[in-house]
mmCIF file of C-alpha atoms in Angstrom:
data_model
loop_
_atom_site.group_PDB
_atom_site.id
_atom_site.type_symbol
_atom_site.label_atom_id
_atom_site.label_comp_id
_atom_site.label_asym_id
_atom_site.label_seq_id
_atom_site.Cartn_x
_atom_site.Cartn_y
_atom_site.Cartn_z
ATOM 1 C CA MET A 132 2.053 32.672 47.692
ATOM 2 C CA ALA A 133 3.555 30.105 50.021
ATOM 3 C CA SER A 134 5.434 31.027 53.181
ATOM 4 C CA PHE A 135 7.652 28.678 55.180
ATOM 5 C CA ARG A 136 8.454 28.765 58.899
ATOM 6 C CA LYS A 137 10.354 26.312 61.030
ATOM 7 C CA ARG A 138 8.620 25.363 64.268
ATOM 8 C CA GLY A 139 10.684 23.102 66.433
ATOM 9 C CA SER A 140 11.699 20.133 64.313
ATOM 10 C CA SER A 141 9.034 20.629 61.618
ATOM 11 C CA TRP A 142 8.430 23.030 58.738
ATOM 12 C CA HIS A 143 5.124 24.920 58.594
ATOM 13 C CA VAL A 144 3.766 25.931 55.180
ATOM 14 C CA GLN A 145 0.988 28.423 54.582
ATOM 15 C CA ILE A 146 -0.517 29.373 51.219
ATOM 16 C CA ARG A 147 -2.516 32.613 51.201
ATOM 17 C CA GLN A 148 -4.706 33.934 48.406
ATOM 18 C CA SER A 149 -6.890 37.019 48.591
ATOM 19 C CA GLY A 150 -10.505 36.263 49.463
ATOM 20 C CA GLN A 151 -9.827 32.576 50.048
ATOM 21 C CA PRO A 152 -9.127 30.480 53.151
ATOM 22 C CA SER A 153 -5.437 29.818 53.679
ATOM 23 C CA LEU A 154 -3.977 26.352 53.238
ATOM 24 C CA THR A 155 -1.585 25.117 55.892
ATOM 25 C CA ARG A 156 0.428 21.994 56.454
ATOM 26 C CA SER A 157 3.441 20.799 58.444
ATOM 27 C CA PHE A 158 6.347 18.619 57.299
ATOM 28 C CA MET A 159 9.416 17.169 58.923
ATOM 29 C CA LYS A 160 11.595 18.099 55.929
ATOM 30 C CA LYS A 161 11.733 21.446 54.146
ATOM 31 C CA SER A 162 12.103 19.710 50.793
ATOM 32 C CA ASP A 163 8.749 17.968 51.363
ATOM 33 C CA ALA A 164 7.168 21.300 52.354
ATOM 34 C CA ILE A 165 8.431 23.010 49.186
ATOM 35 C CA ALA A 166 7.276 20.139 46.964
ATOM 36 C CA TRP A 167 3.799 20.169 48.494
ATOM 37 C CA ALA A 168 3.484 23.949 48.169
ATOM 38 C CA ARG A 169 4.430 23.833 44.502
ATOM 39 C CA GLN A 170 1.943 21.065 43.793
ATOM 40 C CA ALA A 171 -0.839 22.767 45.764
ATOM 41 C CA GLU A 172 -0.321 26.112 43.993
ATOM 42 C CA SER A 173 -0.177 24.400 40.621
ATOM 43 C CA GLU A 174 -3.384 22.496 41.335
ATOM 44 C CA ILE A 175 -5.176 25.637 42.461
ATOM 45 C CA ASP A 176 -4.080 27.507 39.321
ATOM 46 C CA ARG A 177 -5.024 24.633 37.041
ATOM 47 C CA ARG A 178 -8.444 23.868 38.479
ATOM 48 C CA GLY A 179 -9.324 27.279 39.828
ATOM 49 C CA LEU A 180 -10.264 25.655 43.123
ATOM 50 C CA HIS A 181 -9.632 26.972 46.587
ATOM 51 C CA PRO A 182 -10.924 24.244 48.888
ATOM 52 C CA SER A 183 -10.677 24.661 52.604
ATOM 53 C CA ARG A 184 -8.653 22.098 54.498
ATOM 54 C CA ASP A 185 -10.435 22.843 57.766
ATOM 55 C CA ASN A 186 -12.532 19.680 57.463
ATOM 56 C CA LEU A 187 -9.388 17.543 57.215
ATOM 57 C CA GLU A 188 -8.555 18.514 60.781
ATOM 58 C CA CYS A 189 -11.631 16.575 61.899
ATOM 59 C CA ILE A 190 -11.075 13.421 59.835
ATOM 60 C CA THR A 191 -8.511 10.827 60.912
ATOM 61 C CA VAL A 192 -6.707 8.294 58.790
ATOM 62 C CA GLY A 193 -8.672 5.638 60.654
ATOM 63 C CA GLU A 194 -11.984 7.249 59.721
ATOM 64 C CA LEU A 195 -10.873 7.415 56.095
ATOM 65 C CA LEU A 196 -10.042 3.702 56.198
ATOM 66 C CA CYS A 197 -13.437 2.902 57.720
ATOM 67 C CA ARG A 198 -15.287 4.777 54.979
ATOM 68 C CA TYR A 199 -13.084 3.146 52.344
ATOM 69 C CA ARG A 200 -13.875 -0.271 53.866
ATOM 70 C CA ASP A 201 -17.626 0.341 54.049
ATOM 71 C CA GLU A 202 -18.060 1.936 50.610
ATOM 72 C CA ILE A 203 -15.345 0.395 48.443
ATOM 73 C CA VAL A 204 -13.839 -2.770 49.923
ATOM 74 C CA VAL A 205 -17.154 -4.496 50.676
ATOM 75 C CA HIS A 206 -17.797 -4.711 46.916
ATOM 76 C CA LYS A 207 -14.487 -6.455 46.160
ATOM 77 C CA ARG A 208 -14.154 -10.219 45.778
ATOM 78 C CA GLY A 209 -11.363 -10.278 48.362
ATOM 79 C CA SER A 210 -13.309 -8.138 50.807
ATOM 80 C CA VAL A 211 -12.928 -10.488 53.788
ATOM 81 C CA GLN A 212 -9.134 -10.467 53.635
ATOM 82 C CA GLU A 213 -8.897 -6.732 52.962
ATOM 83 C CA CYS A 214 -11.323 -5.873 55.759
ATOM 84 C CA SER A 215 -9.180 -7.929 58.113
ATOM 85 C CA LEU A 216 -6.094 -6.042 56.930
ATOM 86 C CA ILE A 217 -7.827 -2.696 57.490
ATOM 87 C CA GLN A 218 -8.819 -3.806 60.982
ATOM 88 C CA SER A 219 -5.145 -4.313 61.806
ATOM 89 C CA LEU A 220 -4.282 -0.905 60.321
ATOM 90 C CA LEU A 221 -6.851 0.770 62.568
ATOM 91 C CA LYS A 222 -4.867 -0.368 65.592
ATOM 92 C CA ARG A 223 -1.700 1.411 64.474
ATOM 93 C CA LYS A 224 -0.622 4.809 65.764
ATOM 94 C CA MET A 225 -0.845 6.466 62.345
ATOM 95 C CA ALA A 226 -4.625 5.805 62.226
ATOM 96 C CA ALA A 227 -5.162 8.460 64.937
ATOM 97 C CA TYR A 228 -3.600 11.302 62.902
ATOM 98 C CA SER A 229 -5.910 13.754 61.186
ATOM 99 C CA LEU A 230 -5.660 13.912 57.410
ATOM 100 C CA ALA A 231 -4.378 17.454 57.757
ATOM 101 C CA HIS A 232 -1.338 16.233 59.678
ATOM 102 C CA ALA A 233 -0.753 12.788 58.140
ATOM 103 C CA THR A 234 2.531 13.603 56.400
ATOM 104 C CA PRO A 235 4.700 11.165 54.438
ATOM 105 C CA ASP A 236 6.929 10.946 57.508
ATOM 106 C CA ILE A 237 4.045 9.457 59.483
ATOM 107 C CA PHE A 238 3.738 6.637 56.967
ATOM 108 C CA ARG A 239 7.494 6.206 56.703
ATOM 109 C CA GLN A 240 7.543 5.578 60.423
ATOM 110 C CA PHE A 241 4.645 3.151 60.115
ATOM 111 C CA ARG A 242 6.515 1.338 57.333
ATOM 112 C CA ASP A 243 9.738 1.083 59.323
ATOM 113 C CA ASP A 244 7.972 -0.071 62.493
ATOM 114 C CA ARG A 245 5.972 -2.680 60.615
ATOM 115 C CA LEU A 246 9.071 -4.036 58.896
ATOM 116 C CA GLN A 247 10.350 -5.018 62.326
ATOM 117 C CA GLU A 248 7.329 -7.303 62.698
ATOM 118 C CA VAL A 249 6.399 -8.710 59.285
ATOM 119 C CA SER A 250 7.843 -9.268 55.824
ATOM 120 C CA GLY A 251 8.330 -6.572 53.210
ATOM 121 C CA SER A 252 5.607 -8.057 51.001
ATOM 122 C CA THR A 253 3.104 -7.783 53.852
ATOM 123 C CA VAL A 254 4.052 -4.150 54.442
ATOM 124 C CA ARG A 255 3.620 -3.466 50.719
ATOM 125 C CA ARG A 256 0.066 -4.820 50.899
ATOM 126 C CA HIS A 257 -0.708 -2.572 53.876
ATOM 127 C CA LEU A 258 0.677 0.479 52.118
ATOM 128 C CA ALA A 259 -1.216 -0.398 48.930
ATOM 129 C CA VAL A 260 -4.507 -0.303 50.839
ATOM 130 C CA LEU A 261 -3.620 3.032 52.430
ATOM 131 C CA GLN A 262 -2.531 4.522 49.122
ATOM 132 C CA HIS A 263 -5.687 3.409 47.319
ATOM 133 C CA ALA A 264 -7.871 4.739 50.127
ATOM 134 C CA TYR A 265 -6.232 8.150 49.688
ATOM 135 C CA ASN A 266 -6.631 7.962 45.902
ATOM 136 C CA VAL A 267 -10.353 7.286 46.248
ATOM 137 C CA ALA A 268 -10.710 10.126 48.762
ATOM 138 C CA ILE A 269 -8.986 12.567 46.405
ATOM 139 C CA ARG A 270 -10.477 11.485 43.076
ATOM 140 C CA GLU A 271 -13.945 10.275 44.052
ATOM 141 C CA TRP A 272 -14.841 12.018 47.300
ATOM 142 C CA GLY A 273 -13.273 15.398 46.616
ATOM 143 C CA PHE A 274 -11.075 15.537 49.700
ATOM 144 C CA PRO A 275 -8.815 18.627 49.463
ATOM 145 C CA VAL A 276 -5.600 16.602 49.722
ATOM 146 C CA TYR A 277 -3.045 17.785 47.197
ATOM 147 C CA GLU A 278 -0.547 15.005 47.693
ATOM 148 C CA ASN A 279 -1.087 11.362 48.491
ATOM 149 C CA PRO A 280 1.339 10.991 51.417
ATOM 150 C CA VAL A 281 1.580 7.210 50.997
ATOM 151 C CA ALA A 282 2.528 7.547 47.327
ATOM 152 C CA ALA A 283 5.422 9.787 48.368
ATOM 153 C CA ILE A 284 7.256 7.119 50.357
ATOM 154 C CA THR A 285 9.467 4.269 49.159
ATOM 155 C CA LYS A 286 7.836 0.859 49.370
ATOM 156 C CA PRO A 287 9.765 -2.186 50.622
ATOM 157 C CA ALA A 288 11.410 -4.142 47.836
ATOM 158 C CA LEU A 289 9.749 -7.344 46.745
ATOM 159 C CA GLY A 290 11.487 -10.349 48.199
ATOM 160 C CA ASN A 291 12.829 -13.143 46.059
ATOM 161 C CA PRO A 292 9.964 -15.265 44.701
ATOM 162 C CA ARG A 293 9.544 -18.683 46.268
ATOM 163 C CA ASP A 294 11.196 -21.403 44.233
ATOM 164 C CA ARG A 295 10.026 -24.309 46.374
ATOM 165 C CA ARG A 296 9.070 -27.400 44.443
ATOM 166 C CA LEU A 297 8.358 -30.914 45.536
ATOM 167 C CA GLU A 298 11.590 -32.742 46.189
ATOM 168 C CA GLU A 299 12.087 -36.363 45.254
ATOM 169 C CA GLY A 300 9.867 -38.597 47.346
ATOM 170 C CA GLU A 301 7.885 -35.771 48.975
ATOM 171 C CA LEU A 302 4.695 -36.387 47.004
ATOM 172 C CA GLU A 303 4.791 -40.036 48.030
ATOM 173 C CA GLN A 304 5.287 -38.948 51.658
ATOM 174 C CA LEU A 305 2.313 -36.638 51.470
ATOM 175 C CA LEU A 306 0.043 -39.253 49.917
ATOM 176 C CA HIS A 307 1.138 -41.844 52.468
ATOM 177 C CA GLY A 308 0.336 -39.340 55.213
ATOM 178 C CA CYS A 309 -3.110 -38.849 53.685
ATOM 179 C CA SER A 310 -3.797 -42.574 54.093
ATOM 180 C CA LYS A 311 -3.581 -42.066 57.860
ATOM 181 C CA SER A 312 -6.148 -39.259 57.806
ATOM 182 C CA ARG A 313 -9.936 -39.376 57.780
ATOM 183 C CA VAL A 314 -9.995 -36.406 55.388
ATOM 184 C CA TRP A 315 -11.022 -38.377 52.303
ATOM 185 C CA TRP A 316 -10.667 -35.511 49.811
ATOM 186 C CA LEU A 317 -7.128 -34.456 50.777
ATOM 187 C CA PRO A 318 -5.090 -36.740 48.436
ATOM 188 C CA THR A 319 -7.404 -35.922 45.540
ATOM 189 C CA ILE A 320 -7.169 -32.148 45.959
ATOM 190 C CA ILE A 321 -3.350 -32.355 46.229
ATOM 191 C CA LEU A 322 -3.070 -34.352 43.000
ATOM 192 C CA PHE A 323 -5.692 -32.181 41.285
ATOM 193 C CA ALA A 324 -3.705 -29.039 42.191
ATOM 194 C CA ILE A 325 -0.581 -30.517 40.607
ATOM 195 C CA GLU A 326 -2.474 -31.630 37.486
ATOM 196 C CA THR A 327 -4.258 -28.308 36.899
ATOM 197 C CA GLY A 328 -2.201 -25.550 38.568
ATOM 198 C CA MET A 329 -5.427 -24.186 40.070
ATOM 199 C CA ARG A 330 -5.415 -22.000 43.153
ATOM 200 C CA ARG A 331 -6.927 -23.323 46.376
ATOM 201 C CA GLY A 332 -9.880 -20.912 46.150
ATOM 202 C CA GLU A 333 -10.544 -21.860 42.534
ATOM 203 C CA MET A 334 -10.682 -25.557 43.417
ATOM 204 C CA VAL A 335 -13.049 -25.229 46.368
ATOM 205 C CA ASN A 336 -15.368 -23.063 44.245
ATOM 206 C CA ALA A 337 -15.247 -25.289 41.138
ATOM 207 C CA ARG A 338 -18.638 -26.707 40.117
ATOM 208 C CA TRP A 339 -19.599 -29.914 38.355
ATOM 209 C CA ASN A 340 -21.684 -27.949 35.841
ATOM 210 C CA ASP A 341 -18.493 -26.278 34.611
ATOM 211 C CA VAL A 342 -16.789 -29.594 33.805
ATOM 212 C CA SER A 343 -16.946 -30.985 30.286
ATOM 213 C CA PHE A 344 -15.814 -34.597 30.284
ATOM 214 C CA GLU A 345 -16.265 -34.774 26.495
ATOM 215 C CA ALA A 346 -13.985 -31.788 25.815
ATOM 216 C CA ALA A 347 -11.805 -32.490 28.891
ATOM 217 C CA THR A 348 -12.089 -28.891 30.084
ATOM 218 C CA LEU A 349 -13.066 -27.004 33.203
ATOM 219 C CA LEU A 350 -14.492 -23.471 33.251
ATOM 220 C CA ILE A 351 -13.242 -21.284 36.113
ATOM 221 C CA PRO A 352 -15.733 -18.375 36.153
ATOM 222 C CA ILE A 353 -14.279 -16.476 39.119
ATOM 223 C CA THR A 354 -10.532 -15.934 39.173
ATOM 224 C CA LYS A 355 -8.025 -13.755 40.996
ATOM 225 C CA ASN A 356 -7.598 -11.335 38.069
ATOM 226 C CA GLY A 357 -11.326 -11.178 37.361
ATOM 227 C CA GLN A 358 -11.038 -12.895 33.968
ATOM 228 C CA PRO A 359 -12.823 -16.264 33.642
ATOM 229 C CA ARG A 360 -10.818 -18.965 31.929
ATOM 230 C CA THR A 361 -11.339 -22.463 30.616
ATOM 231 C CA ILE A 362 -8.495 -24.885 31.252
ATOM 232 C CA PRO A 363 -7.738 -28.240 29.618
ATOM 233 C CA LEU A 364 -7.799 -31.266 31.886
ATOM 234 C CA SER A 365 -5.197 -34.005 31.684
ATOM 235 C CA SER A 366 -6.313 -37.611 31.572
ATOM 236 C CA ARG A 367 -5.131 -37.948 35.183
ATOM 237 C CA ALA A 368 -7.250 -34.945 36.207
ATOM 238 C CA ILE A 369 -10.279 -36.492 34.486
ATOM 239 C CA ASP A 370 -9.701 -39.768 36.332
ATOM 240 C CA LEU A 371 -9.486 -37.912 39.649
ATOM 241 C CA LEU A 372 -12.830 -36.221 38.949
ATOM 242 C CA ARG A 373 -14.502 -39.498 38.000
ATOM 243 C CA GLU A 374 -13.386 -41.003 41.311
ATOM 244 C CA LEU A 375 -15.091 -38.239 43.318
ATOM 245 C CA PRO A 376 -18.685 -38.508 44.575
ATOM 246 C CA ASN A 377 -21.040 -36.191 42.693
ATOM 247 C CA ARG A 378 -23.484 -35.322 45.456
ATOM 248 C CA ASP A 379 -23.032 -31.546 45.628
ATOM 249 C CA GLU A 380 -23.019 -28.563 43.282
ATOM 250 C CA ARG A 381 -19.309 -28.045 43.976
ATOM 251 C CA ILE A 382 -16.629 -30.569 43.101
ATOM 252 C CA PHE A 383 -14.932 -30.126 46.478
ATOM 253 C CA PRO A 384 -17.724 -29.166 48.935
ATOM 254 C CA ILE A 385 -15.302 -27.771 51.512
ATOM 255 C CA THR A 386 -13.891 -24.398 52.542
ATOM 256 C CA GLY A 387 -10.485 -22.935 51.841
ATOM 257 C CA ASN A 388 -9.808 -22.875 55.559
ATOM 258 C CA ALA A 389 -10.549 -26.603 55.793
ATOM 259 C CA VAL A 390 -7.892 -27.201 53.142
ATOM 260 C CA ARG A 391 -5.426 -25.022 55.024
ATOM 261 C CA LEU A 392 -5.935 -26.838 58.311
ATOM 262 C CA ALA A 393 -5.800 -30.301 56.755
ATOM 263 C CA TRP A 394 -2.610 -29.335 54.901
ATOM 264 C CA GLN A 395 -0.941 -28.091 58.073
ATOM 265 C CA ARG A 396 -1.802 -31.285 59.936
ATOM 266 C CA LEU A 397 -0.549 -33.382 57.036
ATOM 267 C CA LYS A 398 2.817 -31.597 56.923
ATOM 268 C CA GLY A 399 3.263 -32.117 60.640
ATOM 269 C CA ARG A 400 2.335 -35.783 60.304
ATOM 270 C CA VAL A 401 4.938 -36.504 57.608
ATOM 271 C CA GLY A 402 7.591 -34.073 58.857
ATOM 272 C CA ILE A 403 7.823 -31.786 55.816
ATOM 273 C CA ASP A 404 8.612 -28.139 56.568
ATOM 274 C CA ASP A 405 8.444 -24.972 54.467
ATOM 275 C CA LEU A 406 6.042 -26.347 51.878
ATOM 276 C CA HIS A 407 3.001 -24.188 51.229
ATOM 277 C CA PHE A 408 -0.120 -25.507 49.544
ATOM 278 C CA HIS A 409 0.345 -22.722 46.995
ATOM 279 C CA ASP A 410 3.731 -24.276 46.119
ATOM 280 C CA LEU A 411 1.782 -27.025 44.370
ATOM 281 C CA ARG A 412 0.795 -24.372 41.816
ATOM 282 C CA HIS A 413 4.499 -23.601 41.307
ATOM 283 C CA GLU A 414 5.089 -27.327 40.861
ATOM 284 C CA ALA A 415 2.298 -27.648 38.302
ATOM 285 C CA ILE A 416 3.387 -24.677 36.193
ATOM 286 C CA SER A 417 7.006 -25.831 36.193
ATOM 287 C CA ARG A 418 5.890 -29.290 35.086
ATOM 288 C CA PHE A 419 3.868 -27.791 32.228
ATOM 289 C CA PHE A 420 6.999 -26.140 30.879
ATOM 290 C CA GLU A 421 8.998 -29.328 31.356
ATOM 291 C CA MET A 422 6.383 -31.131 29.258
ATOM 292 C CA GLY A 423 7.224 -28.727 26.421
ATOM 293 C CA LEU A 424 4.169 -26.457 26.562
ATOM 294 C CA SER A 425 4.673 -22.925 25.219
ATOM 295 C CA VAL A 426 4.292 -19.730 27.235
ATOM 296 C CA PRO A 427 0.822 -18.965 25.770
ATOM 297 C CA GLU A 428 -0.294 -22.541 26.472
ATOM 298 C CA VAL A 429 0.850 -22.422 30.093
ATOM 299 C CA ALA A 430 -0.670 -18.953 30.519
ATOM 300 C CA LEU A 431 -3.987 -20.348 29.245
ATOM 301 C CA ILE A 432 -3.936 -22.888 32.076
ATOM 302 C CA SER A 433 -2.506 -20.720 34.856
ATOM 303 C CA GLY A 434 -4.442 -17.560 34.018
ATOM 304 C CA HIS A 435 -1.400 -15.270 34.074
ATOM 305 C CA ARG A 436 -1.843 -12.279 31.764
ATOM 306 C CA ASP A 437 1.681 -10.965 32.306
ATOM 307 C CA PRO A 438 4.464 -13.362 31.221
ATOM 308 C CA ARG A 439 6.753 -11.814 33.826
ATOM 309 C CA MET A 440 4.452 -12.980 36.610
ATOM 310 C CA LEU A 441 4.198 -16.389 34.975
ATOM 311 C CA PHE A 442 7.967 -16.770 35.091
ATOM 312 C CA ARG A 443 7.933 -15.961 38.816
ATOM 313 C CA TYR A 444 5.955 -19.198 39.201
ATOM 314 C CA THR A 445 8.267 -21.213 36.976
ATOM 315 C CA HIS A 446 11.196 -23.053 38.507
ATOM 316 C CA LEU A 447 12.811 -25.438 36.082
ATOM 317 C CA ARG A 448 15.394 -27.842 37.407
ATOM 318 C CA ALA A 449 18.846 -27.468 35.847
ATOM 319 C CA GLU A 450 19.367 -31.241 35.852
ATOM 320 C CA ASP A 451 16.165 -31.779 33.854
ATOM 321 C CA VAL A 452 17.213 -29.182 31.280
ATOM 322 C CA GLY A 453 20.647 -30.832 31.165
ATOM 323 C CA LYS A 454 19.069 -34.160 30.224
ATOM 324 C CA LYS A 455 17.406 -32.487 27.247
ATOM 325 C CA LEU A 456 20.706 -30.967 26.153
ATOM 326 C CA LYS A 457 22.262 -34.419 26.108
#
């Protein structure tokens, strides 16, 4: 049976059962305390478990994140980026709270503070890592946490998707700027991105052995969604490949960071602002639709499994559609 007491500005909940250790927790709102008590009692009745929460007093959110990083994240393909994200989370105030006292209000405050510093999409990524770490702790490691406190809070709304495409003359500006650079592969990788819609990481990892000049295809074995795909290559893409030196296992024997730095320098050289390298993927996918390809055909090339996500990358120009209507 749960009992509730107000202590200062917080509500203290205690669940007692004969012969078992009591469960206690504090909340800023009584409604949160009642909801947790109901869920905890229901879980105890359903599973017949009476775990002690004493150990949670000795484990901090930061320690949970470290274990999650060392046992789970290191096996992910995007481990470098996620480990870096976790490192930034460990510096936040909420990381010092014990799991026994890490209430939804703690993470609401973290969310609100972080929104003053970065975009809503960035905060969503941070909260997603925290929420998954809790889920693993509850489902895989048997932590006696009856409510995922991160799941209980509202996540920032997704911002409007970028609709940036190359404006008239910008591609020519970029290519002209490349002629003033010693980075020989930069114009080729820009044009190849527009011809194929490939992500930066997919291009720098692409291998010559996965190219079929006879079938005009390229196998991409490692992708963002984990599903390998084979894409058709346009005649222009084939020509670009034939112009490249074939002295390495990879088509572009460079790093993603090298592309990022060269792209930033190029934009500064030609005076183009607010154009991300990833926007070239938006440009490519939009062009595919303008060529008359169907949704399944474009999805085959782009690798999107959800048409809704595919449409977030598609930005048709009204004037081009108007020409077709005429």
